[in-house]
Coordinates of C-alpha atoms in Angstrom, one line a residue:
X202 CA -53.0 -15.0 -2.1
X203 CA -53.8 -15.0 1.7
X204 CA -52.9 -18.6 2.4
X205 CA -50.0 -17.8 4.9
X206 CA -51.8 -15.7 6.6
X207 CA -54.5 -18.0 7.1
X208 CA -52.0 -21.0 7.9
X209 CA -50.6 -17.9 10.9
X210 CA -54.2 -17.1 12.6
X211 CA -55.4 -18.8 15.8
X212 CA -58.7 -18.8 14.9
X213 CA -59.9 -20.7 18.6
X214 CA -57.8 -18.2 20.7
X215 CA -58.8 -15.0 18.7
X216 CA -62.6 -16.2 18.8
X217 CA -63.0 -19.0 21.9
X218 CA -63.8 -21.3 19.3
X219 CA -62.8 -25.2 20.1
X220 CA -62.6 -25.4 16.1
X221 CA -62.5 -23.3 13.0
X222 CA -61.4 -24.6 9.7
X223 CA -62.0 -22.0 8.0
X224 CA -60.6 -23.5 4.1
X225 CA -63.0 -26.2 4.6
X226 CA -66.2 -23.8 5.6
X227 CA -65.7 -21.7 2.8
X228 CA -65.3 -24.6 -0.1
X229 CA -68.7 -25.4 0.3
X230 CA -69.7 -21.3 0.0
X231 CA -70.6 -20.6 -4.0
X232 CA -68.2 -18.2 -5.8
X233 CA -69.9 -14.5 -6.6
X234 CA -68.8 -11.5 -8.1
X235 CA -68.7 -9.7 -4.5
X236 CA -66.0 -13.0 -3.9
X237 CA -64.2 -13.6 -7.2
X238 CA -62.3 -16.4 -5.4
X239 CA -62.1 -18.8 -2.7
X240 CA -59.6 -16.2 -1.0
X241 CA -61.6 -13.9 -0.8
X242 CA -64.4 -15.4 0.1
X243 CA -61.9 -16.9 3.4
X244 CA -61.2 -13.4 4.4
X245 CA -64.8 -11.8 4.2
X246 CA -65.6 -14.7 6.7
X247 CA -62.9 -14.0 8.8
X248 CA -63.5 -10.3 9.1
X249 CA -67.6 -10.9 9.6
X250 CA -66.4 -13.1 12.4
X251 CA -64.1 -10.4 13.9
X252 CA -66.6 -7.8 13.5
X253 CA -69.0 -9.8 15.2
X254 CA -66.6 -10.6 18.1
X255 CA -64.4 -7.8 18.3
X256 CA -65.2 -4.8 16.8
X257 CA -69.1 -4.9 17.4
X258 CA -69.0 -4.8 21.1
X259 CA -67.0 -1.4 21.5
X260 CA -68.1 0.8 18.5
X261 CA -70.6 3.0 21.0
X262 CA -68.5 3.1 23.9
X263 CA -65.1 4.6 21.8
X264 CA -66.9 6.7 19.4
X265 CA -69.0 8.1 22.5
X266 CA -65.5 8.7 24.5
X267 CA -63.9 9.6 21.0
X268 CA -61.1 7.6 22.0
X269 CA -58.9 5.5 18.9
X270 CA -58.8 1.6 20.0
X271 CA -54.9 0.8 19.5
X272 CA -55.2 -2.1 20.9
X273 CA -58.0 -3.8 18.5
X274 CA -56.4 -1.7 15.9
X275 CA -52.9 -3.9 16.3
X276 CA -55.3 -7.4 16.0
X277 CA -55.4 -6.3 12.5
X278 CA -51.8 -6.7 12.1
X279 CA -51.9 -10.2 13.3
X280 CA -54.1 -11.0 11.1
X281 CA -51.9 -9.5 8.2
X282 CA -54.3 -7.0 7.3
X283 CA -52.2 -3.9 8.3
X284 CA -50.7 -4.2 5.0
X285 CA -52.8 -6.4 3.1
X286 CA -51.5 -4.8 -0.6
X287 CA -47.9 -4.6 0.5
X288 CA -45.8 -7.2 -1.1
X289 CA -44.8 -10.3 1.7
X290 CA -41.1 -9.4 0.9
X291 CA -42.0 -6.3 3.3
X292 CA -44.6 -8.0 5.7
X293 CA -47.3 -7.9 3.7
X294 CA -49.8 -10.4 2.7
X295 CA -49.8 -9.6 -1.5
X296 CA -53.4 -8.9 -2.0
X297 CA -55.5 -7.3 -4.6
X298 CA -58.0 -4.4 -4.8
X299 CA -61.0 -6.2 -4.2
X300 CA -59.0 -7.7 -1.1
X301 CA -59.2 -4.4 0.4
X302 CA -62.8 -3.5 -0.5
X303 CA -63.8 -6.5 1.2
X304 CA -62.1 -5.4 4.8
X305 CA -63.4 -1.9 4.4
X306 CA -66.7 -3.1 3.8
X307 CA -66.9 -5.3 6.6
X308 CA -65.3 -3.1 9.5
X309 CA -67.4 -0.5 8.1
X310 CA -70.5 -2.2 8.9
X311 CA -69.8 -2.0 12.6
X312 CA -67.5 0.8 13.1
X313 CA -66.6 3.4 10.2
X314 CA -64.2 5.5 12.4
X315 CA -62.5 2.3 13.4
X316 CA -62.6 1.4 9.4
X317 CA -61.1 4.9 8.8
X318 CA -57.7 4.4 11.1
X319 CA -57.5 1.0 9.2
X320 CA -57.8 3.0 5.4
X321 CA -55.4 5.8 6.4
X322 CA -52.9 3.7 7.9
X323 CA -53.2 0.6 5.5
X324 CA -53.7 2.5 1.9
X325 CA -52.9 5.9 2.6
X326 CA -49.3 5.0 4.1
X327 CA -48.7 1.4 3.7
X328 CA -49.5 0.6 0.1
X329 CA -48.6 4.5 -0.4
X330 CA -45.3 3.2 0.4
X331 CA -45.4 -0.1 -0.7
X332 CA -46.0 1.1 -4.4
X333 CA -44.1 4.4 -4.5
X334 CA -41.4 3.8 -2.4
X335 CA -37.8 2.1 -3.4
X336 CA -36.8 -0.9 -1.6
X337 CA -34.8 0.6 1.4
X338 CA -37.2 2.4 2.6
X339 CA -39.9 -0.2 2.0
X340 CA -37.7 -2.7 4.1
X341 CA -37.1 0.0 6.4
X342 CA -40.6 1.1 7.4
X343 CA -43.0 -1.4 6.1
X344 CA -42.4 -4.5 8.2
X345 CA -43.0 -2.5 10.9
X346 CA -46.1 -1.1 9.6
X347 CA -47.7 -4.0 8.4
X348 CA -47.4 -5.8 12.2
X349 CA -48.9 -2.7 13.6
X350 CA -45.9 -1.9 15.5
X351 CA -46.0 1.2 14.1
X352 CA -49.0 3.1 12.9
X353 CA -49.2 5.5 9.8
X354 CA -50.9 8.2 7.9
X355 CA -50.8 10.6 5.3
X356 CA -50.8 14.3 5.7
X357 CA -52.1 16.3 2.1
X358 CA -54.3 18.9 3.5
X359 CA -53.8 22.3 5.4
X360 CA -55.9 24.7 6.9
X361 CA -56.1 26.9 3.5
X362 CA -55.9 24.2 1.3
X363 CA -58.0 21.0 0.7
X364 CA -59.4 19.9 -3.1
X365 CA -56.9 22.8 -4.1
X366 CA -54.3 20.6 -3.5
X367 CA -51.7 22.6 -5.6
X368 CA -52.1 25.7 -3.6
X369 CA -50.7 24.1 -0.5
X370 CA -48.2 26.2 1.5
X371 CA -46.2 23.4 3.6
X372 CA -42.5 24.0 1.8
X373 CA -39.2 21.4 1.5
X374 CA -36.0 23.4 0.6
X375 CA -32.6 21.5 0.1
X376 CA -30.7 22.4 2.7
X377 CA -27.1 23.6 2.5
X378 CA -25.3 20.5 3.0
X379 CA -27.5 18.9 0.8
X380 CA -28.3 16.0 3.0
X381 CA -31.7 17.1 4.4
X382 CA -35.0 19.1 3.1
X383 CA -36.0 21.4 5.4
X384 CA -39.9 21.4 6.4
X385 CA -42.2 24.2 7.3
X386 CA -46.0 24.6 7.8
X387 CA -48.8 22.8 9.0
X388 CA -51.3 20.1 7.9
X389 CA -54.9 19.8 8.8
X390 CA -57.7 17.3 9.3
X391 CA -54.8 14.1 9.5
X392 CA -56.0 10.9 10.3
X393 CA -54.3 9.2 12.6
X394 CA -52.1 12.9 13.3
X395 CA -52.5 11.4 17.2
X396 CA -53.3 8.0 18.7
X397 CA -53.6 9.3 22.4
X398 CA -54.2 12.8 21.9
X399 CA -51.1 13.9 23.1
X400 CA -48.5 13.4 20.6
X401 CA -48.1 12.5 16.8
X402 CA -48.5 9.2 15.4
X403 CA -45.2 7.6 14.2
X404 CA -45.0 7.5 10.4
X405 CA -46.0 9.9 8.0
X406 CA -46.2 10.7 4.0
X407 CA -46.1 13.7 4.1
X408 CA -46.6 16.2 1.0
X409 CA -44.7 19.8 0.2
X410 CA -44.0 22.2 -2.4
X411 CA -40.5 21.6 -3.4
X412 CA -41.1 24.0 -6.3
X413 CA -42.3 28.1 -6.5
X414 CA -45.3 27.3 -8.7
X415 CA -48.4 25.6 -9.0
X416 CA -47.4 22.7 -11.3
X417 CA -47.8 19.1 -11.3
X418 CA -43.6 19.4 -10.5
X419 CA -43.9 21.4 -7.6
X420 CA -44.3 18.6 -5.4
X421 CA -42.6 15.9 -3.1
X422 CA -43.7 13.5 -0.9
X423 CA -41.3 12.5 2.5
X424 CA -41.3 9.9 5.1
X425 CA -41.6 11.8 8.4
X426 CA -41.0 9.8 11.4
X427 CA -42.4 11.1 15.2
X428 CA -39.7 12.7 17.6
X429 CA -38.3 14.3 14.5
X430 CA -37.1 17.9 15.9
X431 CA -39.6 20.4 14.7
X432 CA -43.0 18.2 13.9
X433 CA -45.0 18.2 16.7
X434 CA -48.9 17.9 17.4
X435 CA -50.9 21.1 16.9
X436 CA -54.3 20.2 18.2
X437 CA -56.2 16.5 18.4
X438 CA -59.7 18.1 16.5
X439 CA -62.6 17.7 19.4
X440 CA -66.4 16.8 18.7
X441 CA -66.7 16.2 14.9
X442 CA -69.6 15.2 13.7
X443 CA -68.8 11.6 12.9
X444 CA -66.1 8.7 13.2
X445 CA -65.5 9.8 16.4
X446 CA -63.3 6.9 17.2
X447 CA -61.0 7.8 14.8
X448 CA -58.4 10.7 15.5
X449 CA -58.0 13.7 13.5
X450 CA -55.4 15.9 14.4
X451 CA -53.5 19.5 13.4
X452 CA -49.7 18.4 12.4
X453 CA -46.7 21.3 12.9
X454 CA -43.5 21.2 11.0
X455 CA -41.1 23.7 12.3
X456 CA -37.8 23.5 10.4
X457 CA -38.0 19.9 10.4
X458 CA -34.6 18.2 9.0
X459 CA -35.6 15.3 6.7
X460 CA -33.0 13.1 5.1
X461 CA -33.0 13.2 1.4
X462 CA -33.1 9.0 2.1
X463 CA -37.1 10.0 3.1
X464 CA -37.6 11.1 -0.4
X465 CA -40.1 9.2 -1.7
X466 CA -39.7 8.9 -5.7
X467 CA -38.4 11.8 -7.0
X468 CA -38.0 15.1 -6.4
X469 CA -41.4 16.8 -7.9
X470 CA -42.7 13.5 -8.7
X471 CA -45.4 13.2 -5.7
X472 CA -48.4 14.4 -7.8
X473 CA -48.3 10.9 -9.8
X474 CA -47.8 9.0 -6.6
X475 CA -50.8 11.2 -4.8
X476 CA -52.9 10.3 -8.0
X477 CA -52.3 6.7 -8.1
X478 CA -52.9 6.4 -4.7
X479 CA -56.2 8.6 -4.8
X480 CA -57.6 5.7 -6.9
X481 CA -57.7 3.2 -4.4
X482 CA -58.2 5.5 -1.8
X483 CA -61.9 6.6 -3.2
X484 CA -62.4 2.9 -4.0
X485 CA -62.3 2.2 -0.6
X486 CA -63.9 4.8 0.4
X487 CA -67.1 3.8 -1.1
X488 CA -66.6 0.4 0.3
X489 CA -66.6 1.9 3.6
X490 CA -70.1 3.6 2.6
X491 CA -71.1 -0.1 1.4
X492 CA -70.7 -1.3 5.1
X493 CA -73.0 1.6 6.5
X494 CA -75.6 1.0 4.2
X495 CA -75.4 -2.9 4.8
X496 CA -75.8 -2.3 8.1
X497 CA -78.6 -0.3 8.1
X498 CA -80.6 -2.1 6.1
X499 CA -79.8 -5.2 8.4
X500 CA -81.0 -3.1 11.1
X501 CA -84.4 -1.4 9.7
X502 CA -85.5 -4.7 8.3
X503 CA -85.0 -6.3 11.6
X504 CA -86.8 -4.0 13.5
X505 CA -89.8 -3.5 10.8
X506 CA -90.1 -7.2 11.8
X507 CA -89.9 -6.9 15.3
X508 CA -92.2 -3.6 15.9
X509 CA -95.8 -3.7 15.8
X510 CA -98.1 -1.0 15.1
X511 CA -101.6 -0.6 14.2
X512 CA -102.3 -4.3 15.1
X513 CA -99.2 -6.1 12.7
X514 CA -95.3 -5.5 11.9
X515 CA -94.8 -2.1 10.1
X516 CA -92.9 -3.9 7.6
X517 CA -96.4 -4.7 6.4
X518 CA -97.1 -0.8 6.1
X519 CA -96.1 0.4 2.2
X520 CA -94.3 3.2 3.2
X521 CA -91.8 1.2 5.4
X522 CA -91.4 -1.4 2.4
X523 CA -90.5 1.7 0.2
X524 CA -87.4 2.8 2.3
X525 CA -86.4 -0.8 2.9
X526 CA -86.6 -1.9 -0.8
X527 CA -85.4 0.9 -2.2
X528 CA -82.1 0.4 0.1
X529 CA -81.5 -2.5 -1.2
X530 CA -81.9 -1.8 -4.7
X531 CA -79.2 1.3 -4.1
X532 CA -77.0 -1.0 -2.2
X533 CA -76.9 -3.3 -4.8
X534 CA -76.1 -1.0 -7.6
X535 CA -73.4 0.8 -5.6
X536 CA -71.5 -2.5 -4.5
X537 CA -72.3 -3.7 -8.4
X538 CA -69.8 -0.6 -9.4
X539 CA -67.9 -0.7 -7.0
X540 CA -66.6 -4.4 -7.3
X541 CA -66.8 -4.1 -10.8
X542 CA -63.9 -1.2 -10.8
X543 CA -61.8 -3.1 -8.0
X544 CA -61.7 -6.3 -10.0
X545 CA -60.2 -4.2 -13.2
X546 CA -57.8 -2.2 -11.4
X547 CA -54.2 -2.6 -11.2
X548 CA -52.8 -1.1 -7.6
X549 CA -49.5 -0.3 -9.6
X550 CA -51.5 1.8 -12.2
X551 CA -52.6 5.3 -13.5
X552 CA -55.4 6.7 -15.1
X553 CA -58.7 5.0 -13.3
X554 CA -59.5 8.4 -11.9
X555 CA -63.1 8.5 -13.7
X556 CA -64.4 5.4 -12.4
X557 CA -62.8 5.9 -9.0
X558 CA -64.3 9.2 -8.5
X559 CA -67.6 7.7 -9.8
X560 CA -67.7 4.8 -7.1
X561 CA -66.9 7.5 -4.7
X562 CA -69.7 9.9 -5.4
X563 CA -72.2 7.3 -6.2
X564 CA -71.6 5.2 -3.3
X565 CA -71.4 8.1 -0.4
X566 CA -74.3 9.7 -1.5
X567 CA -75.8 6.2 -1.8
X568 CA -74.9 5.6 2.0
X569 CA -75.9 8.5 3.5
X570 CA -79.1 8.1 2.2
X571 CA -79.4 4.7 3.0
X572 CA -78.8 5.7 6.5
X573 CA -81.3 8.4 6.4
X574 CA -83.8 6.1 6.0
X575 CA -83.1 3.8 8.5
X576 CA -83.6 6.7 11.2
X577 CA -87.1 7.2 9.8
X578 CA -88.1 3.5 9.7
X579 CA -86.9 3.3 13.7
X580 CA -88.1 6.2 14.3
X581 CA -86.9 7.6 17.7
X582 CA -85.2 4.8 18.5
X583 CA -83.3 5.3 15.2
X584 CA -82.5 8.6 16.8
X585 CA -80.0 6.9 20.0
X586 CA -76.9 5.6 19.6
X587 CA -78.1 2.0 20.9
X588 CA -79.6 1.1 17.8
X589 CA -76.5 2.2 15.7
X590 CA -77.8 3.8 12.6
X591 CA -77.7 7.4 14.7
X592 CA -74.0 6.7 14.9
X593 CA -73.3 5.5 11.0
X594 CA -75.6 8.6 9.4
X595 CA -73.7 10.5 11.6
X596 CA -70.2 8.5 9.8
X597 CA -71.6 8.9 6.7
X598 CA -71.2 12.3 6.0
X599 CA -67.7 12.5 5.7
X600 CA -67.5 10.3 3.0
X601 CA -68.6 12.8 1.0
X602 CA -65.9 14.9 2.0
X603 CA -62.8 13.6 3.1
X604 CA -60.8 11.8 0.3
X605 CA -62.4 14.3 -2.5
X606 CA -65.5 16.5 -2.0
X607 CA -68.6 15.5 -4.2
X608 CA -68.2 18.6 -5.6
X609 CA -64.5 17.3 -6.6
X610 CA -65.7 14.3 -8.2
X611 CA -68.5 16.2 -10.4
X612 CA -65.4 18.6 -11.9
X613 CA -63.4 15.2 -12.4
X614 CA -65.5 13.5 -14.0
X615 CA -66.6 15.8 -16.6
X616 CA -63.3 16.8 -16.9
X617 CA -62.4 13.0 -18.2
X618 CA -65.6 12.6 -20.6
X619 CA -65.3 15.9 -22.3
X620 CA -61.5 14.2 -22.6
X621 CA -62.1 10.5 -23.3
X622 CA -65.9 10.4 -24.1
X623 CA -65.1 8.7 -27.2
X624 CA -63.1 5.9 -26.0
X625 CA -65.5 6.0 -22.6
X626 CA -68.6 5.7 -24.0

């Protein structure tokens, strides 16, 4: 799948290596179910590698300045991640679900908040588009996006209105002319809703009631582009409590004229697209929650090693082989389901919302956790950013909130297995 994208990367000026072959390196690697295929197991490598030489080195320094690297950010684009499940006719490099798992997983391991950017421009615009859009305005905006010329997000919530997704307030009406939809109202906790902190992003899905009700018809989703009259910043959101490096912003439409061309689908259809795109979204989520707990497991293991107490490593102690042990186990069932789902789905599919929310809610919880543990193993140096778990427990927590609330994912699911439990179980 990723062949001309690997054929495209300068591996020696990217990494100040004389020579990487990286086909060869990986035919001697043994095929597992975390890499289904030789593919895959060429792109984990390749993202290990930039995480170790890229991403590594300035996770403290731009979470601690909460300051979004663009300029990192746009590597990704070379290496034709940007839009890794977007179709190559549109500048994308064709790859599956597990494709993405494994780049979330990996950037995650280093740098959630730089991971985050990635998800919300990559699956929350790109394959947004790339799978609900027609083919104008996939050719339009998508080659674009894909290079990192442009970045993208998606904007869903609103100040009074988060897992209530059908109460949103943010309104489209047709104007007059019937050449534009007219936008007002505002949406709240965006990702990527500013790269400087000064104004918007540059591409947006954005989501409004097109409709007077509640219903699954009442919405439709639009391409909003920056320097549109009437969208402007409202605020860049200061000192959150994790991913730092990523930026969260307030979004404004004031009477916003959007050409009826920026309708993406149909008019009331965006609830199907916002489903379907929901799937992978939690899917990836929980891969990002895989990368903390990887990490931190790498790191308390290390340093039970390392750290002597009492006369001998307190890896030898029973109560540090508990939290370190148990971890793993936890890791291993989390990354177990969650593989298992992203080898089975289909990106251009509905109706994997049971196992998606399941990966989700299993895997967050899993990675806080995980996390949690590692501060107590390092004790106070567990509690300082230098050793980095301080920083990913502090990550963790959103991921059992943004992209669906745990609480979302417990009415979901038992929603789907009063619904399906005899075909389910």
């Amino acid at each position: 799948i990723l062949n001309m994208l690997f054929k495209t990367i300068n591996y020696s000026k990217l990494f100040n290596y004389t020579k990487y072959n990286l086909s060869t390196k990986t035919k001697k690697q043994k095929i597992d179910f975390f890499n289904p295929t030789n593919d895959h197991l060429a792109l984990r490598e390749m993202i290990k590698n930039f995480v170790k030489n890229e991403v590594d080195k300035q996770a403290l320094e731009y979470n601690k300045n909460e300051v979004f690297n663009i300029n990192l950010f746009r590597k990704l684009g070379e290496f034709g991640l940007l839009g890794i499940t977007a179709d190559t006719e549109y500048g994308g490099s064709g790859a599956d679900a597990v494709s993405a798992v494994i780049v979330h997983e990996e950037l995650s391991s280093s740098d959630p908040a730089f991971c985050l950017s990635y998800l919300a421009h990559s699956m929350l615009f790109v394959n947004n588009l790339a799978q609900n859009g027609n083919h104008e305005q996939k050719l339009k905006y998508l080659p674009s996006t894909c290079s990192g010329e442009k970045i993208g997000g998606m904007c869903m919530s609103e100040p009074g209105a988060g897992t209530d997704v059908l109460g949103m307030s943010t309104s489209a009406k047709l104007s007059e002319d019937k050449k534009h939809y007219i936008l007002n109202g505002s949406k709240m906790w965006i990702t990527n809703g500013t790269l400087d902190g000064k104004t918007t992003g540059d591409v947006y899905l954005v989501y409004a009631k097109t409709g007077s009700g509640r219903g699954a018809g009442d919405l439709t989703s639009f391409i909003v582009e920056k320097d549109m009259p009437g969208f402007s910043l409202g605020q860049k959101i200061e000192n959150k409590c994790g991913m730092r490096a990523s930026m969260t912003a307030e979004l404004v439409f004031t009477d916003v004229k959007v050409p009826i061309e920026n309708v993406v689908g149909t008019v009331g259809g965006a609830t199907l697209c916002m489903m379907r795109n929901l799937e992978i979204e939690r899917i990836v989520l929980a891969a990002m929650s895989l990368g903390i707990a990887k990490r931190c497991i790498e790191v308390m293991n290390n340093y039970s090693i390392e750290r002597k107490a009492f006369g001998k490593s307190i890896g030898d102690f029973g109560q540090i082989q508990k939290a370190i042990a148990e971890s793993y186990a936890e890791f291993m069932a989390a990354r177990s389901y969650v593989y298992n789902i992203a080898q089975n789905l289909e990106l251009d599919s509905y109706g994997n919302g049971l196992d998606a929310d399941g990966v989700k809610l299993f895997a967050a919880t899993m990675g806080k956790r995980v996390a949690d543990r590692a501060i107590q193993v390092l004790g106070g140096y567990g509690y300082v950013g230098e050793y980095q778990v301080e920083r990913l427990w502090r990550d963790s927590k959103l991921l059992e909130i943004g992209g669906g609330t745990n609480e979302a994912h417990h009415k979901n699911m038992v929603r789907d297995l009063r619904k399906f439990h005899k075909e389910i179980l």
